[in-house]
Short mmCIF file of C-alpha atoms in Angstrom, two decimals:
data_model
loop_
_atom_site.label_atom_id
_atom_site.label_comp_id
_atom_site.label_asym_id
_atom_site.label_seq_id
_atom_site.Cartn_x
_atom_site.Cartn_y
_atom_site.Cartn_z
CA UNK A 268 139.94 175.38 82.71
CA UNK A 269 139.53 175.81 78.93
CA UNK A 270 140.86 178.46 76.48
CA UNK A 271 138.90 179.51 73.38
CA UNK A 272 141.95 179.69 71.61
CA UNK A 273 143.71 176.62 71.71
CA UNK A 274 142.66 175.75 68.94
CA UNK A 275 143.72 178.55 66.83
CA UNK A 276 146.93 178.85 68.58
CA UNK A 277 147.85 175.17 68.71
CA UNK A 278 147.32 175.05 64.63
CA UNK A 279 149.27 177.82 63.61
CA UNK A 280 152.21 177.08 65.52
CA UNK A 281 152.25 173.58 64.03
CA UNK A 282 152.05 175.76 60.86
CA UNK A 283 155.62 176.05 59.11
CA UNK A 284 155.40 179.58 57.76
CA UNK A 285 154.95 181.24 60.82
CA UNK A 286 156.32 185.01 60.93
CA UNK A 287 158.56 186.15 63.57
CA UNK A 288 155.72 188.36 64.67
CA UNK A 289 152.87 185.99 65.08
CA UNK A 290 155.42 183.24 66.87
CA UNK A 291 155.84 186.14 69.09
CA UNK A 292 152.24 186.60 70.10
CA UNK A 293 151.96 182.91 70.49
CA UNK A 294 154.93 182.55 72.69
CA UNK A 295 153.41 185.54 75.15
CA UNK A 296 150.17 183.39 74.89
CA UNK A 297 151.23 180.09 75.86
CA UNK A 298 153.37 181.76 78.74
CA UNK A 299 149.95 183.00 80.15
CA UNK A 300 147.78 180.20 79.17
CA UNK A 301 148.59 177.31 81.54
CA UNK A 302 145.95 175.26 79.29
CA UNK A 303 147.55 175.75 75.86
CA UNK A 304 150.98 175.31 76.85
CA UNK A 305 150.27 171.94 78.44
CA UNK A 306 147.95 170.82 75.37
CA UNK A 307 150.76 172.07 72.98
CA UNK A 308 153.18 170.38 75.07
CA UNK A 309 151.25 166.95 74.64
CA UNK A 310 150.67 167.08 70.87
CA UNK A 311 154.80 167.37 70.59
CA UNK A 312 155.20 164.65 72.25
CA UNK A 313 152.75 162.65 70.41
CA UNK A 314 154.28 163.99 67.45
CA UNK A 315 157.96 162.89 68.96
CA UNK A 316 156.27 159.88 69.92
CA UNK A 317 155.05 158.85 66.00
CA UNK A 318 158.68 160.04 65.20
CA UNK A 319 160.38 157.19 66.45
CA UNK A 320 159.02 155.29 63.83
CA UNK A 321 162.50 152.29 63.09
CA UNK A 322 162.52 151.16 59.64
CA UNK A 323 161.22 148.09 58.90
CA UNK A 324 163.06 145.35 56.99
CA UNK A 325 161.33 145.43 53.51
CA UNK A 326 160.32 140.94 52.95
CA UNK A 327 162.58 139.42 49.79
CA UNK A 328 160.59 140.58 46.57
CA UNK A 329 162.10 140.19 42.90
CA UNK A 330 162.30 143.60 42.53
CA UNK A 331 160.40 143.77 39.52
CA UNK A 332 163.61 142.24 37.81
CA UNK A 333 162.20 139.51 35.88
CA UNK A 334 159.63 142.50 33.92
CA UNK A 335 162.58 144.48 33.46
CA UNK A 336 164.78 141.69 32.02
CA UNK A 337 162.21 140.03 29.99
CA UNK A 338 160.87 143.80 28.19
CA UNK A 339 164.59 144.91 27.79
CA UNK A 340 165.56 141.63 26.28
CA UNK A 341 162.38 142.14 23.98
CA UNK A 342 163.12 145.36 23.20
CA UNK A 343 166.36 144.76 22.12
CA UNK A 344 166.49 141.74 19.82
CA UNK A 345 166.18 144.24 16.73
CA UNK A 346 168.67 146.22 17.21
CA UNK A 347 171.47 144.30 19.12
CA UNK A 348 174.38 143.74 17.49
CA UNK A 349 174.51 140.02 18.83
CA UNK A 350 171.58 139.75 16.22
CA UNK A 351 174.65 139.82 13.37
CA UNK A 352 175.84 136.87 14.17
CA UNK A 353 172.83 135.22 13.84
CA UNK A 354 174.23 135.21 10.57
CA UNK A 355 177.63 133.52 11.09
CA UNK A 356 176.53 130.45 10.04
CA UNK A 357 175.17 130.76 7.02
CA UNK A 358 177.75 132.88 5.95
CA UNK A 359 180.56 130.15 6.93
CA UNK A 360 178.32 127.43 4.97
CA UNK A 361 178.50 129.91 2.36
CA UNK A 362 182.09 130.74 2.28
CA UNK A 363 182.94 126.65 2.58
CA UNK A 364 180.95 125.77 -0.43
CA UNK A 365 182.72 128.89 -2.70
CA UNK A 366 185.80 126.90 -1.60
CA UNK A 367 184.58 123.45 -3.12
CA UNK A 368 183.57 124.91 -6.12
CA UNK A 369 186.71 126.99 -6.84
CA UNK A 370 189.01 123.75 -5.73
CA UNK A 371 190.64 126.55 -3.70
CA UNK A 372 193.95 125.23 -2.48
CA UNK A 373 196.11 126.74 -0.04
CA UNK A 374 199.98 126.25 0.13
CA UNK A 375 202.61 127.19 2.90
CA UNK A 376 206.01 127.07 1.78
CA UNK A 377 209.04 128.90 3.06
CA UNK A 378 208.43 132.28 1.30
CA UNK A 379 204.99 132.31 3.15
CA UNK A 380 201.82 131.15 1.22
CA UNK A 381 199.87 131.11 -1.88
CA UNK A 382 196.13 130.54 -2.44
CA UNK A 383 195.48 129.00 -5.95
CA UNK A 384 192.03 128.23 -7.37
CA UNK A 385 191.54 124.76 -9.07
CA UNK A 386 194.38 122.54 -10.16
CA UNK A 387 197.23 121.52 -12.77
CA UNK A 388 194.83 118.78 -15.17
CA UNK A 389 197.94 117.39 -16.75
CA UNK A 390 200.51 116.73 -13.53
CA UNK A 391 197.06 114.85 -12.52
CA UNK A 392 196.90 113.18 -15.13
CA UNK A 393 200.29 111.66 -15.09
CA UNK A 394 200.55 111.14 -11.49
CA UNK A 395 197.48 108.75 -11.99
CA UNK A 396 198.63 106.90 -14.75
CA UNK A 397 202.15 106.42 -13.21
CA UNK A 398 200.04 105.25 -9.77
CA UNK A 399 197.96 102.84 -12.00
CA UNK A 400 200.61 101.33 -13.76
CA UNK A 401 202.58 100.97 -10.76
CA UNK A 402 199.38 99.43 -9.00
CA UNK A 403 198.95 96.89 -11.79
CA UNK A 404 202.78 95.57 -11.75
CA UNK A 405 202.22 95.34 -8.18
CA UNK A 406 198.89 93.17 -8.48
CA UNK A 407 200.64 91.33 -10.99
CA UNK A 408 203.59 90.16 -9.47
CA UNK A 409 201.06 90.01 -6.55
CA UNK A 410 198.36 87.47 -8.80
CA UNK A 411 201.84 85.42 -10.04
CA UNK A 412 203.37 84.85 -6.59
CA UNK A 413 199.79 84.00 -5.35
CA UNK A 414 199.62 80.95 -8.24
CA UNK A 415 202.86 79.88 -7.25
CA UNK A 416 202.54 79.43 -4.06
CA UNK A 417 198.82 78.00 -4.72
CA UNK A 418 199.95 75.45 -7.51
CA UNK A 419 203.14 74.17 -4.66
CA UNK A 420 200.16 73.78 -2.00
CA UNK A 421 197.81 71.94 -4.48
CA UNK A 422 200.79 69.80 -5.37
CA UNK A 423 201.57 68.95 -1.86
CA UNK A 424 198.05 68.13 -0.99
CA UNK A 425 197.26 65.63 -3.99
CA UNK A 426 200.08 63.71 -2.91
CA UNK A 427 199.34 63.29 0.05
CA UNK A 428 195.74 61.89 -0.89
CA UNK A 429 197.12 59.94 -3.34
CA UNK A 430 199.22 58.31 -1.21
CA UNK A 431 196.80 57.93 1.43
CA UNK A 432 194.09 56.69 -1.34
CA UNK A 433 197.04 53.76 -2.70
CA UNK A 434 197.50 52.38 0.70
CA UNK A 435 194.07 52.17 1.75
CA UNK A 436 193.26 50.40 -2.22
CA UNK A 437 195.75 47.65 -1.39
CA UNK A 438 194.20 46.77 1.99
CA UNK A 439 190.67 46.74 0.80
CA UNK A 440 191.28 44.70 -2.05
CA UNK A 441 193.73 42.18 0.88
CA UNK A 442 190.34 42.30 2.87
CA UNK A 443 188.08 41.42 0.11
CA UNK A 444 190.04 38.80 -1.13
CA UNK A 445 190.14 37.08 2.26
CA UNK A 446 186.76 37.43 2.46
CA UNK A 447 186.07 35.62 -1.03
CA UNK A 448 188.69 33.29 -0.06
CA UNK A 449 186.71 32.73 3.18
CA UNK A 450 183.56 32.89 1.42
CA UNK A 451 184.48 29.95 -1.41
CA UNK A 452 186.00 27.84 1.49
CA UNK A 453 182.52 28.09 3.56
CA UNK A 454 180.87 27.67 -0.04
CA UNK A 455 182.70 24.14 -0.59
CA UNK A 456 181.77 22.59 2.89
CA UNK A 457 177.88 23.35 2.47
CA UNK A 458 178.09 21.90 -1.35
CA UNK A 459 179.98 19.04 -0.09
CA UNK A 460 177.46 18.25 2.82
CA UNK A 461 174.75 19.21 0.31
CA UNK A 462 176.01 16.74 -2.15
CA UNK A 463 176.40 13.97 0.93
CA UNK A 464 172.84 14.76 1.63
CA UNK A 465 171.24 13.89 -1.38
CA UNK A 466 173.58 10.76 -1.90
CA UNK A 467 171.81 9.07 1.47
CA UNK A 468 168.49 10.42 0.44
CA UNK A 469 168.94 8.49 -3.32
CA UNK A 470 170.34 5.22 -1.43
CA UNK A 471 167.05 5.67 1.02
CA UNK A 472 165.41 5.65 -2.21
CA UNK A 473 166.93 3.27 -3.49
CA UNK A 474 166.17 0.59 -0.57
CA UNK A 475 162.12 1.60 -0.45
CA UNK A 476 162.27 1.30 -4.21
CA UNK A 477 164.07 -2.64 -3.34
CA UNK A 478 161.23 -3.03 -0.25
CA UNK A 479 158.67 -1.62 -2.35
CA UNK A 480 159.77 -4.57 -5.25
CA UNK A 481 160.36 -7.45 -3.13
CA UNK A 482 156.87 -6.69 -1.70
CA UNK A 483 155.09 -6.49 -4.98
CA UNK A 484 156.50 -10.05 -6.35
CA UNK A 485 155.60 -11.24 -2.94
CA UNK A 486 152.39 -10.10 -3.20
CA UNK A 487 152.10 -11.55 -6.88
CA UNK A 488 154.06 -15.00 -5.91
CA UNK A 489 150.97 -15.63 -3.49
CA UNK B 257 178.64 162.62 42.83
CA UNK B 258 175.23 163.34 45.13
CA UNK B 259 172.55 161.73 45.55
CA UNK B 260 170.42 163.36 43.26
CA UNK B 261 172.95 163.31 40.67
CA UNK B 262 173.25 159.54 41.32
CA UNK B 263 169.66 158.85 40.76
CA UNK B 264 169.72 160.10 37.67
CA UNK B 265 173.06 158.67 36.85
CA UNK B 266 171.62 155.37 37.54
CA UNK B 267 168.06 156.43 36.31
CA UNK B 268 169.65 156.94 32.56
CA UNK B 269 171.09 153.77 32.46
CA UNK B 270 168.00 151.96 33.72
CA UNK B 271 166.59 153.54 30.31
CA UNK B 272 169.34 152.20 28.36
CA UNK B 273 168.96 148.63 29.83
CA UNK B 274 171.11 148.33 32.78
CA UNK B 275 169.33 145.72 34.93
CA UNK B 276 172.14 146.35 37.39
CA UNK B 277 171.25 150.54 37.38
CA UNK B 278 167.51 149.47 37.90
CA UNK B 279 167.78 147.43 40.90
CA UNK B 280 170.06 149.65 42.56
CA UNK B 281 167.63 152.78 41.95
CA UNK B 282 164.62 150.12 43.61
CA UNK B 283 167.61 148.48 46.55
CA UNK B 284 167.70 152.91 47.19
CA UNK B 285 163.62 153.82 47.65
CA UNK B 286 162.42 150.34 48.56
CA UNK B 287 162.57 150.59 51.91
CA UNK B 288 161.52 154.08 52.53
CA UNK B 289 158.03 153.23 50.10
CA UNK B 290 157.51 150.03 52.24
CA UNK B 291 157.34 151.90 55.44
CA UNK B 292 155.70 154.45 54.32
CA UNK B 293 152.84 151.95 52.80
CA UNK B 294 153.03 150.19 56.63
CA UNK B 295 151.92 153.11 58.14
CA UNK B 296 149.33 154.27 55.65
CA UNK B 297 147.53 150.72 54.88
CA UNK B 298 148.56 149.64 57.96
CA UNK B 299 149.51 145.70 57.56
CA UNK B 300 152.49 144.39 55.48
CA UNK B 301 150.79 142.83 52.91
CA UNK B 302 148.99 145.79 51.71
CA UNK B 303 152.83 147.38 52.13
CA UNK B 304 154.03 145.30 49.91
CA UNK B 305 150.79 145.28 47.32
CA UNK B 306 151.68 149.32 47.36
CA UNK B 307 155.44 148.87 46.94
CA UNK B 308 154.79 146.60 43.96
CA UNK B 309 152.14 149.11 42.40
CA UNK B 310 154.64 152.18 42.93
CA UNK B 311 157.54 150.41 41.45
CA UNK B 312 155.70 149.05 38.53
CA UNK B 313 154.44 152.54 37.91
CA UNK B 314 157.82 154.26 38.09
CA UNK B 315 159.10 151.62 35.51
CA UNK B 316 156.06 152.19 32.99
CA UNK B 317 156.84 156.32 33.30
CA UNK B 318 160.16 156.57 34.30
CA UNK B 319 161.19 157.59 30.75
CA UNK B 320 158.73 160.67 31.54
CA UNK B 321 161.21 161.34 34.13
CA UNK B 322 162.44 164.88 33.40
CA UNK B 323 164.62 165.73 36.13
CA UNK B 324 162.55 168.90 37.42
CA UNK B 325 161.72 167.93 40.54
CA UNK B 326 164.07 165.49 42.33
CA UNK B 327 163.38 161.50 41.67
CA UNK B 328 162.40 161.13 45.56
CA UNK B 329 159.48 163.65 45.57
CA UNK B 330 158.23 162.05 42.14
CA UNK B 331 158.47 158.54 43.32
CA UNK B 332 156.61 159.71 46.51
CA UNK B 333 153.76 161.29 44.70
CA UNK B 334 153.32 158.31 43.45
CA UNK B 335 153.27 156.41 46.54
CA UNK B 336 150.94 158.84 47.47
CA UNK B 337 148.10 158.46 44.67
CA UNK B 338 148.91 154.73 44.42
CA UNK B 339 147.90 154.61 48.45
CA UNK B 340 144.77 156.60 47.61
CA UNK B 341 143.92 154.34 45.05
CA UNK B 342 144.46 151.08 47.29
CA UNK B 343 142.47 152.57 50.08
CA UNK B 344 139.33 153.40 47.61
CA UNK B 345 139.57 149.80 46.50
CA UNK B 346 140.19 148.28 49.92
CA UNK B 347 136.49 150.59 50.73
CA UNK B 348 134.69 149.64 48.31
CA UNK B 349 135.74 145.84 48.47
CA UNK B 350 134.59 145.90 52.11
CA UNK B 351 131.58 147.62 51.78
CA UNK B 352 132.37 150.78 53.62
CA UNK B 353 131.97 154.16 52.50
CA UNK B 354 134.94 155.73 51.35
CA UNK B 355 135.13 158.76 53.41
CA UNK B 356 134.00 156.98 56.56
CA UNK B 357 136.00 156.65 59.65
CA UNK B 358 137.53 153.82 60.88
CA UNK B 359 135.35 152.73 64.07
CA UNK B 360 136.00 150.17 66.56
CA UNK B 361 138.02 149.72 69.85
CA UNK B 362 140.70 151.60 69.93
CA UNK B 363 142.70 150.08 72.29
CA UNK B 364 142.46 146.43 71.10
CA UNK B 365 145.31 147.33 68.22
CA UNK B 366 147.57 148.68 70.97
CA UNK B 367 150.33 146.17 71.96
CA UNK B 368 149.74 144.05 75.18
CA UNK B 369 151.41 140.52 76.34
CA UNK B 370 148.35 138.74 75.50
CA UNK B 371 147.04 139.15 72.16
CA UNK B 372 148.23 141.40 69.41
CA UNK B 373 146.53 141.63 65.51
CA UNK B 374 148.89 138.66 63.50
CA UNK B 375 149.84 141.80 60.75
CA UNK B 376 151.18 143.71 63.86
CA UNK B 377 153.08 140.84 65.29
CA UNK B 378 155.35 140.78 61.96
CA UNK B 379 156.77 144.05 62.86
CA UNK B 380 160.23 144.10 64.78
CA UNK B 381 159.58 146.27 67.61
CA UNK B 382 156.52 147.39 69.94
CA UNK B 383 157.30 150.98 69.46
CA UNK B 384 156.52 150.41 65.62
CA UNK B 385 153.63 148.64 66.77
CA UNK B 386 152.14 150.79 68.87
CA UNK B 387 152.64 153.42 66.39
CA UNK B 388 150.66 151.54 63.59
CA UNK B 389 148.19 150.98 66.03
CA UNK B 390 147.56 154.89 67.22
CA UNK B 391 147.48 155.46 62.77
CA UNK B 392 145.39 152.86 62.44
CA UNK B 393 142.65 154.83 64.23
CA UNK B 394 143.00 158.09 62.16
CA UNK B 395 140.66 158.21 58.83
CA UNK B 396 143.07 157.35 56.04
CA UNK B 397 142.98 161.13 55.11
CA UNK B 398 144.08 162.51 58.58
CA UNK B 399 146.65 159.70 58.30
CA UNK B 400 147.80 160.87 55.24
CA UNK B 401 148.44 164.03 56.43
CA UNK B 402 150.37 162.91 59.33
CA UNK B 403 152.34 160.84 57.05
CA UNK B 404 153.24 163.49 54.94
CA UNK B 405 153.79 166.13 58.16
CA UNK B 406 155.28 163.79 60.48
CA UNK B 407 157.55 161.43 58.22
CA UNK B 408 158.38 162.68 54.97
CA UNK B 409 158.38 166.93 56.68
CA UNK B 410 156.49 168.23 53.87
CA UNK B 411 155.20 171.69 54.07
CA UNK B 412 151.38 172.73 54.54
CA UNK B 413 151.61 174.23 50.91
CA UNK B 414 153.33 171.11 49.49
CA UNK B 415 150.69 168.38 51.01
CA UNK B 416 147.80 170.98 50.05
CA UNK B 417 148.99 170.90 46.59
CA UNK B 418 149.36 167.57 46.50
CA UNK B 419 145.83 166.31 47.85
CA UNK B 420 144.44 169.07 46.12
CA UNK B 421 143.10 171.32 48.92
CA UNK B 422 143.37 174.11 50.76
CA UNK B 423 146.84 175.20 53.69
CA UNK B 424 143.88 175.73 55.76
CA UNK B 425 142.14 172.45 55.39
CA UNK B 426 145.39 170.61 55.42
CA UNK B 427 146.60 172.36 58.70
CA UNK B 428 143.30 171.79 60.31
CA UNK B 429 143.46 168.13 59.42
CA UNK B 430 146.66 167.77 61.00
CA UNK B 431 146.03 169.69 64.11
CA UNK B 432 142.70 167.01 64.23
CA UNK B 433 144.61 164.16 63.95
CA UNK B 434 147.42 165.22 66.87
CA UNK B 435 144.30 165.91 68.80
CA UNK B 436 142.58 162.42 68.13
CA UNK B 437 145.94 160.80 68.35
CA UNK B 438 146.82 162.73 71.91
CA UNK B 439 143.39 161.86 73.60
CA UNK B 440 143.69 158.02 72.46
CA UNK B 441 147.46 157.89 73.81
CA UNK B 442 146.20 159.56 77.21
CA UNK B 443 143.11 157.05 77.58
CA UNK B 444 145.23 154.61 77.09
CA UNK B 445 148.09 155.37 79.44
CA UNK B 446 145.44 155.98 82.24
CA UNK B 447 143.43 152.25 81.35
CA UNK B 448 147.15 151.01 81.90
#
């Protein structure tokens, strides 16, 4: 059991800008129509049905963070004003060497303190020469106890190895002239048995020269 | 302060740098764009893809931001021609006609115990599910509708100004999708 008008029924009461009078001709309708009220019925609760839709948690993304960050950081470098002190250093270089040239000095006393540019060339003058002199009397008297205490050591030592030099003279020349001694004694005995030598080799001779005589005038007596 | 004064409290100093304002405006909308991208492109992946797109385009323009019509409906229409533009591609990547309806078994995208598509699985509950899976049989232009009807209560006049057609055409559209919508959910109450 169909109705030719469902359709047209059905779609303008979905409709949102229905007028009291129309929603009134559709509500007499659908109390006659068995077949539009129950297809009506159906399509709300499909409707109710996509309705209860829950959210869904939304996965970890960056959030298109690191874009905005990274343009805005871009962006900005001109016109920050943390680009001024970009500058700092330069200007404290700056500032430090104006100091050295100007021999700035800055003094704190009791009534607060004073900034003076370069220096007093005569007080500098004097204070050095005083400091030199007094350097050099110190260096001297420094040099002069130094030589003192130098010439007492050098003293010291030479003694000593003059000393030790004396004693060990007088016991080489004791040893060498034992040795000589030794050496004239040895001497004698070997001249001595030398000499004893040759006076049994000349009385040897002298006995073959006898034999060699005796044997001759034998020889010529026969 | 309202909402609508807070959006543009916190859109202003998004303009003026404020990381903090910026993700704040995004932590506000994020989750309403990524649901409404589930149920139009119907997996989470192409959710997210949209979500991206739709916040990247409201951070190119948002200095084009006037404050005429409130920040929600502008973000929205966004969505909403960011979707259409995902969809074409999705079409035309795959081969299929643009206008063409979606064809194919209804009832294997409905959730059962023993086998459900891996994109629906990621969703939290089977209602959701089963929701995705009755839009996911609706041409992406009847879907679109419902969308627009159904979740974010526009008016006839407002979605036919926004896709560009006719009250009629959009009402008709709507009234064809319930219908499509109601005869799948019946078949598939009386299979089970």
């Amino acid at each position: 059991m169909s109705c030719p008008k469902t359709p047209h029924i059905l779609q303008e009461y979905l409709a949102d800008d229905l007028t009291p009078l129309a929603k009134e001709e559709i509500d007499k309708h659908l109390l006659q129509c068995e077949h539009c009220a129950s297809e009506l019925e159906v399509l709300m609760l499909t409707q109710s049905q996509l309705a209860n839709w829950q959210a869904e948690r939304v996965p970890h993304w960056d959030r298109g963070m690191e874009l905005f960050r990274r343009e805005h950081r871009v962006g900005k470098q001109s016109s920050s004003w943390f680009s001024a002190w970009q500058w700092m250093p330069t200007a404290a270089s700056f500032a430090m060497l104006c100091l050295l040239i100007f021999n700035t000095s800055v003094e704190v006393g009791d009534g607060g303190f004073s900034v003076s540019f370069g220096s007093p060339v005569s007080d500098m003058d004097a204070a050095l020469a005083a400091f030199e002199q007094e350097q050099r009397t110190e260096i001297d008297s420094m040099i002069a106890r130094f030589e003192s205490r130098q010439d007492t050591n050098n003293l010291q030592l030479m003694q000593a190895v003059m000393s030790q030099t004396q004693q060990a003279t007088v016991e080489n020349l004791d040893q060498i002239y034992a040795y000589f001694e030794e050496q004239r004694r040895q001497d004698m005995q070997l001249m001595s048995q030398g000499y004893q030598q040759l006076a049994d080799s000349d009385y040897a001779t002298v006995q073959s020269l006898q034999e060699l005589a005796q044997f001759v005038s034998f020889q010529g007596a026969r | 302060m309202s909402l609508i004064d807070e959006d543009e409290a916190l859109i202003a100093a998004a303009l003026n740098g404020s990381a903090f304002a910026w993700e704040k405006l995004v932590k506000r909308y994020e989750s309403k764009i990524y649901n409404h991208g589930l149920r139009l492109m119907g997996n989470s992946s192409d959710a997210m893809d949209l979500m991206q797109e739709v916040f990247l385009g409201v951070y190119r323009n948002l200095h084009r931001f006037r404050g005429d019509a409130r920040f929600s409906s502008w973000i929205f229409r966004i969505a909403h021609n960011k979707a259409v533009d995902l969809n074409r591609k999705k079409r035309l990547l795959a081969g299929y006609p643009v206008d063409s309806d979606n064809e194919g078994d209804v009832f294997d995208s409905f959730a059962d115990e023993e086998g459900e598509e891996p994109e629906l699985e990621l969703l939290q509950s089977e209602q959701n599910r089963n929701i995705m899976a009755m839009l996911n049989i609706l041409p992406f232009e009847q879907r679109l509708i419902v969308e627009l009807k159904v979740f974010q209560s526009l008016t006839f006049e407002e979605i036919a100004e926004m896709q560009d057609i006719s009250e009629n055409t959009a009402k008709t559209r709507f009234y064809t999708a319930l219908r499509k919508l109601k005869s799948v959910t019946e078949e598939y109450h009386v299979l089970s």
